[in-house]
Short mmCIF file of N, CA and C in Angstrom, two decimals:
data_model
loop_
_atom_site.label_atom_id
_atom_site.label_comp_id
_atom_site.label_asym_id
_atom_site.label_seq_id
_atom_site.Cartn_x
_atom_site.Cartn_y
_atom_site.Cartn_z
N ASN A 1246 -10.81 54.48 -12.40
CA ASN A 1246 -9.86 54.08 -13.42
C ASN A 1246 -10.61 53.32 -14.51
N LEU A 1247 -10.63 53.84 -15.72
CA LEU A 1247 -11.34 53.24 -16.84
C LEU A 1247 -10.80 51.86 -17.18
N TYR A 1248 -9.48 51.72 -17.18
CA TYR A 1248 -8.86 50.43 -17.50
C TYR A 1248 -9.32 49.34 -16.54
N ALA A 1249 -9.38 49.64 -15.24
CA ALA A 1249 -9.82 48.67 -14.24
C ALA A 1249 -11.29 48.31 -14.43
N LYS A 1250 -12.12 49.31 -14.75
CA LYS A 1250 -13.55 49.04 -14.95
C LYS A 1250 -13.77 48.19 -16.20
N LEU A 1251 -13.04 48.48 -17.26
CA LEU A 1251 -13.15 47.66 -18.47
C LEU A 1251 -12.68 46.24 -18.22
N THR A 1252 -11.60 46.09 -17.45
CA THR A 1252 -11.11 44.76 -17.11
C THR A 1252 -12.14 43.98 -16.31
N GLU A 1253 -12.77 44.62 -15.34
CA GLU A 1253 -13.78 43.96 -14.53
C GLU A 1253 -15.01 43.58 -15.34
N SER A 1254 -15.25 44.27 -16.45
CA SER A 1254 -16.42 43.98 -17.27
C SER A 1254 -16.24 42.73 -18.13
N ILE A 1255 -15.03 42.23 -18.26
CA ILE A 1255 -14.78 40.99 -18.99
C ILE A 1255 -15.17 39.82 -18.09
N ALA A 1256 -16.12 39.03 -18.53
CA ALA A 1256 -16.62 37.87 -17.77
C ALA A 1256 -16.86 38.25 -16.31
N PRO A 1257 -17.82 39.15 -16.05
CA PRO A 1257 -18.04 39.65 -14.69
C PRO A 1257 -18.48 38.58 -13.69
N ASN A 1258 -19.02 37.48 -14.16
CA ASN A 1258 -19.44 36.41 -13.25
C ASN A 1258 -18.29 35.52 -12.81
N THR A 1259 -17.11 35.74 -13.38
CA THR A 1259 -15.93 34.95 -13.03
C THR A 1259 -15.05 35.77 -12.09
N PHE A 1260 -14.80 35.24 -10.90
CA PHE A 1260 -14.04 35.95 -9.88
C PHE A 1260 -12.54 35.82 -10.16
N GLY A 1261 -11.80 36.91 -9.93
CA GLY A 1261 -10.34 36.87 -10.04
C GLY A 1261 -9.87 36.82 -11.48
N ASN A 1262 -8.72 36.20 -11.69
CA ASN A 1262 -8.11 36.05 -13.01
C ASN A 1262 -7.94 37.39 -13.72
N SER A 1263 -7.55 38.41 -12.99
CA SER A 1263 -7.45 39.75 -13.59
C SER A 1263 -6.41 39.81 -14.70
N GLU A 1264 -5.34 39.01 -14.62
CA GLU A 1264 -4.33 39.02 -15.68
C GLU A 1264 -4.92 38.49 -16.99
N VAL A 1265 -5.70 37.44 -16.89
CA VAL A 1265 -6.33 36.87 -18.09
C VAL A 1265 -7.34 37.86 -18.65
N LYS A 1266 -8.12 38.48 -17.77
CA LYS A 1266 -9.11 39.46 -18.22
C LYS A 1266 -8.44 40.66 -18.89
N ARG A 1267 -7.31 41.12 -18.35
CA ARG A 1267 -6.59 42.22 -18.98
C ARG A 1267 -6.07 41.82 -20.35
N GLY A 1268 -5.58 40.61 -20.45
CA GLY A 1268 -5.09 40.11 -21.74
C GLY A 1268 -6.20 40.04 -22.78
N ILE A 1269 -7.37 39.57 -22.38
CA ILE A 1269 -8.50 39.48 -23.29
C ILE A 1269 -8.95 40.89 -23.71
N LEU A 1270 -9.00 41.80 -22.75
CA LEU A 1270 -9.39 43.18 -23.05
C LEU A 1270 -8.43 43.81 -24.06
N LEU A 1271 -7.14 43.67 -23.82
CA LEU A 1271 -6.16 44.25 -24.73
C LEU A 1271 -6.23 43.60 -26.10
N MET A 1272 -6.52 42.31 -26.15
CA MET A 1272 -6.67 41.63 -27.42
C MET A 1272 -7.86 42.18 -28.18
N LEU A 1273 -8.96 42.45 -27.47
CA LEU A 1273 -10.16 42.97 -28.11
C LEU A 1273 -9.97 44.39 -28.64
N LEU A 1274 -9.17 45.19 -27.96
CA LEU A 1274 -9.01 46.59 -28.33
C LEU A 1274 -7.82 46.86 -29.24
N SER A 1275 -6.93 45.90 -29.36
CA SER A 1275 -5.71 46.13 -30.14
C SER A 1275 -5.90 45.68 -31.57
N GLY A 1276 -4.86 45.82 -32.35
CA GLY A 1276 -4.90 45.40 -33.74
C GLY A 1276 -3.54 44.95 -34.20
N VAL A 1277 -3.47 44.47 -35.40
CA VAL A 1277 -2.23 44.02 -36.00
C VAL A 1277 -1.85 45.03 -37.06
N CYS A 1278 -0.70 45.66 -36.89
CA CYS A 1278 -0.28 46.72 -37.82
C CYS A 1278 -0.02 46.16 -39.21
N GLY A 1279 -0.53 46.84 -40.20
CA GLY A 1279 -0.23 46.49 -41.58
C GLY A 1279 -0.98 45.29 -42.13
N VAL A 1280 -1.76 44.60 -41.32
CA VAL A 1280 -2.49 43.43 -41.80
C VAL A 1280 -3.98 43.74 -41.64
N HIS A 1281 -4.66 43.93 -42.76
CA HIS A 1281 -6.07 44.26 -42.71
C HIS A 1281 -6.85 43.37 -43.66
N LYS A 1282 -8.08 43.14 -43.32
CA LYS A 1282 -9.01 42.44 -44.20
C LYS A 1282 -10.05 43.46 -44.64
N LYS A 1283 -10.67 43.21 -45.78
CA LYS A 1283 -11.76 44.06 -46.24
C LYS A 1283 -13.00 43.21 -46.46
N THR A 1284 -14.13 43.73 -46.00
CA THR A 1284 -15.39 43.04 -46.23
C THR A 1284 -15.84 43.32 -47.66
N SER A 1285 -16.92 42.68 -48.08
CA SER A 1285 -17.44 42.90 -49.44
C SER A 1285 -17.92 44.33 -49.63
N GLU A 1286 -18.26 45.01 -48.51
CA GLU A 1286 -18.67 46.41 -48.58
C GLU A 1286 -17.48 47.37 -48.56
N GLY A 1287 -16.25 46.86 -48.45
CA GLY A 1287 -15.07 47.70 -48.44
C GLY A 1287 -14.65 48.18 -47.07
N ILE A 1288 -15.26 47.64 -46.01
CA ILE A 1288 -14.91 48.04 -44.64
C ILE A 1288 -13.63 47.32 -44.25
N ARG A 1289 -12.68 48.10 -43.74
CA ARG A 1289 -11.40 47.50 -43.31
C ARG A 1289 -11.52 46.93 -41.90
N LEU A 1290 -11.08 45.71 -41.73
CA LEU A 1290 -11.05 45.05 -40.43
C LEU A 1290 -9.60 44.78 -40.07
N ARG A 1291 -9.29 44.76 -38.79
CA ARG A 1291 -7.93 44.44 -38.38
C ARG A 1291 -7.63 42.97 -38.67
N GLY A 1292 -6.37 42.62 -38.61
CA GLY A 1292 -5.97 41.24 -38.85
C GLY A 1292 -6.40 40.31 -37.72
N ASP A 1293 -6.26 39.04 -37.95
CA ASP A 1293 -6.66 38.05 -36.96
C ASP A 1293 -5.73 38.07 -35.76
N ILE A 1294 -6.30 37.87 -34.59
CA ILE A 1294 -5.52 37.71 -33.36
C ILE A 1294 -5.92 36.37 -32.77
N ASN A 1295 -4.95 35.54 -32.52
CA ASN A 1295 -5.20 34.22 -31.95
C ASN A 1295 -4.84 34.22 -30.48
N VAL A 1296 -5.68 33.58 -29.68
CA VAL A 1296 -5.46 33.52 -28.25
C VAL A 1296 -5.52 32.07 -27.81
N CYS A 1297 -4.57 31.67 -27.03
CA CYS A 1297 -4.56 30.33 -26.45
C CYS A 1297 -4.48 30.49 -24.94
N ILE A 1298 -5.51 30.06 -24.25
CA ILE A 1298 -5.54 30.13 -22.79
C ILE A 1298 -5.27 28.72 -22.26
N VAL A 1299 -4.18 28.59 -21.52
CA VAL A 1299 -3.76 27.30 -21.00
C VAL A 1299 -3.76 27.36 -19.48
N GLY A 1300 -4.24 26.31 -18.84
CA GLY A 1300 -4.24 26.29 -17.38
C GLY A 1300 -4.79 24.98 -16.84
N ASP A 1301 -4.82 24.90 -15.53
CA ASP A 1301 -5.35 23.72 -14.87
C ASP A 1301 -6.84 23.58 -15.14
N PRO A 1302 -7.37 22.36 -14.96
CA PRO A 1302 -8.82 22.19 -15.10
C PRO A 1302 -9.59 23.06 -14.11
N SER A 1303 -10.76 23.45 -14.49
CA SER A 1303 -11.68 24.24 -13.65
C SER A 1303 -11.12 25.61 -13.27
N THR A 1304 -10.43 26.27 -14.21
CA THR A 1304 -9.93 27.63 -13.95
C THR A 1304 -10.59 28.65 -14.87
N ALA A 1305 -11.78 28.36 -15.36
CA ALA A 1305 -12.63 29.27 -16.13
C ALA A 1305 -12.10 29.61 -17.52
N LYS A 1306 -11.23 28.79 -18.08
CA LYS A 1306 -10.71 29.08 -19.42
C LYS A 1306 -11.84 29.13 -20.44
N SER A 1307 -12.70 28.15 -20.44
CA SER A 1307 -13.81 28.10 -21.39
C SER A 1307 -14.80 29.23 -21.15
N GLN A 1308 -14.99 29.62 -19.89
CA GLN A 1308 -15.92 30.70 -19.58
C GLN A 1308 -15.49 32.02 -20.21
N PHE A 1309 -14.19 32.29 -20.20
CA PHE A 1309 -13.68 33.50 -20.83
C PHE A 1309 -13.93 33.47 -22.34
N LEU A 1310 -13.63 32.34 -22.95
CA LEU A 1310 -13.81 32.23 -24.40
C LEU A 1310 -15.28 32.32 -24.79
N LYS A 1311 -16.15 31.68 -24.01
CA LYS A 1311 -17.59 31.74 -24.29
C LYS A 1311 -18.12 33.16 -24.11
N PHE A 1312 -17.59 33.90 -23.14
CA PHE A 1312 -18.01 35.28 -22.91
C PHE A 1312 -17.72 36.14 -24.13
N VAL A 1313 -16.51 36.06 -24.66
CA VAL A 1313 -16.14 36.86 -25.82
C VAL A 1313 -16.96 36.43 -27.03
N HIS A 1314 -17.13 35.14 -27.20
CA HIS A 1314 -17.90 34.63 -28.34
C HIS A 1314 -19.36 35.05 -28.26
N SER A 1315 -19.88 35.28 -27.07
CA SER A 1315 -21.29 35.64 -26.91
C SER A 1315 -21.62 37.01 -27.50
N PHE A 1316 -20.67 37.95 -27.50
CA PHE A 1316 -20.97 39.26 -28.05
C PHE A 1316 -20.19 39.58 -29.33
N LEU A 1317 -19.30 38.70 -29.76
CA LEU A 1317 -18.60 38.88 -31.04
C LEU A 1317 -18.60 37.58 -31.85
N PRO A 1318 -19.76 36.98 -32.08
CA PRO A 1318 -19.75 35.68 -32.75
C PRO A 1318 -19.24 35.73 -34.19
N GLU A 1319 -19.40 36.88 -34.87
CA GLU A 1319 -18.95 36.97 -36.26
C GLU A 1319 -17.45 37.15 -36.37
N ARG A 1320 -16.78 37.51 -35.28
CA ARG A 1320 -15.33 37.73 -35.31
C ARG A 1320 -14.57 36.65 -34.54
N CYS A 1321 -15.28 35.66 -33.98
CA CYS A 1321 -14.64 34.65 -33.15
C CYS A 1321 -14.91 33.25 -33.67
N VAL A 1322 -13.96 32.39 -33.43
CA VAL A 1322 -14.16 30.96 -33.64
C VAL A 1322 -13.81 30.30 -32.32
N TYR A 1323 -14.82 29.74 -31.67
CA TYR A 1323 -14.61 29.12 -30.37
C TYR A 1323 -14.28 27.65 -30.55
N THR A 1324 -13.23 27.23 -29.93
CA THR A 1324 -12.91 25.81 -29.91
C THR A 1324 -12.30 25.48 -28.57
N SER A 1325 -12.41 24.23 -28.19
CA SER A 1325 -11.82 23.78 -26.94
C SER A 1325 -11.24 22.39 -27.17
N GLY A 1326 -10.54 21.90 -26.18
CA GLY A 1326 -9.95 20.57 -26.29
C GLY A 1326 -11.00 19.49 -26.48
N LYS A 1327 -12.18 19.69 -25.92
CA LYS A 1327 -13.26 18.72 -26.05
C LYS A 1327 -13.83 18.71 -27.46
N ALA A 1328 -13.76 19.86 -28.14
CA ALA A 1328 -14.35 19.99 -29.47
C ALA A 1328 -13.40 19.60 -30.59
N ALA A 1329 -12.16 19.30 -30.28
CA ALA A 1329 -11.17 19.01 -31.31
C ALA A 1329 -10.52 17.66 -31.04
N SER A 1330 -10.13 17.01 -32.12
CA SER A 1330 -9.40 15.76 -31.97
C SER A 1330 -7.95 16.07 -31.60
N ALA A 1331 -7.22 15.05 -31.23
CA ALA A 1331 -5.81 15.24 -30.86
C ALA A 1331 -5.02 15.81 -32.03
N ALA A 1332 -5.36 15.41 -33.24
CA ALA A 1332 -4.65 15.91 -34.41
C ALA A 1332 -5.20 17.26 -34.87
N GLY A 1333 -6.42 17.61 -34.46
CA GLY A 1333 -7.07 18.81 -34.96
C GLY A 1333 -6.74 20.07 -34.19
N LEU A 1334 -6.24 19.96 -32.98
CA LEU A 1334 -5.89 21.13 -32.18
C LEU A 1334 -4.44 20.98 -31.75
N THR A 1335 -3.57 21.77 -32.39
CA THR A 1335 -2.14 21.63 -32.16
C THR A 1335 -1.55 22.99 -31.86
N ALA A 1336 -0.66 23.03 -30.89
CA ALA A 1336 0.04 24.27 -30.57
C ALA A 1336 1.54 24.01 -30.68
N ALA A 1337 2.29 25.04 -31.06
CA ALA A 1337 3.73 24.90 -31.18
C ALA A 1337 4.39 26.16 -30.67
N VAL A 1338 5.56 26.00 -30.09
CA VAL A 1338 6.36 27.13 -29.64
C VAL A 1338 7.67 27.08 -30.42
N VAL A 1339 7.99 28.19 -31.07
CA VAL A 1339 9.19 28.26 -31.90
C VAL A 1339 9.98 29.49 -31.48
N ARG A 1340 11.27 29.35 -31.30
CA ARG A 1340 12.14 30.47 -30.95
C ARG A 1340 12.42 31.30 -32.19
N ASP A 1341 12.16 32.59 -32.08
CA ASP A 1341 12.41 33.51 -33.19
C ASP A 1341 13.89 33.87 -33.22
N GLN A 1342 14.50 33.78 -34.39
CA GLN A 1342 15.92 34.05 -34.53
C GLN A 1342 16.26 35.50 -34.23
N ASP A 1343 15.35 36.43 -34.54
CA ASP A 1343 15.62 37.85 -34.34
C ASP A 1343 15.47 38.29 -32.90
N THR A 1344 14.47 37.78 -32.22
CA THR A 1344 14.18 38.25 -30.86
C THR A 1344 14.68 37.31 -29.78
N GLY A 1345 15.06 36.10 -30.15
CA GLY A 1345 15.58 35.17 -29.16
C GLY A 1345 14.52 34.45 -28.46
#
C-alpha cells in the first residue's frame, strides 16, 4: 500500500503516531484551491498551510516539525513554544457561522 509506505516515511525514527504522520503527509501533498503565490520566475506555488500540533510533553511534536523542516526549509517556518514569547505565539478557535 503506497499510502502506508509514505506515511511510515514521515519521521521514520519516531515510533507510532500514525494519525499525526498521515496528517503531515496529507498536508505536504495537498493544496489550497484558488490561492496561489508566484515566485519572481513566475512559478506558481500553492497557498500557505498552517499546522498546529498540540499534545502532552514528550510526544514527539517537535520531532515531526523538525523532520519536515529538514527537507523543506524554504517552504517552512519552524517555531515552538520555547522559541516564542507568550504574546508571540497565539492560537484561537472560532466557530464558523456557515459550517457550525
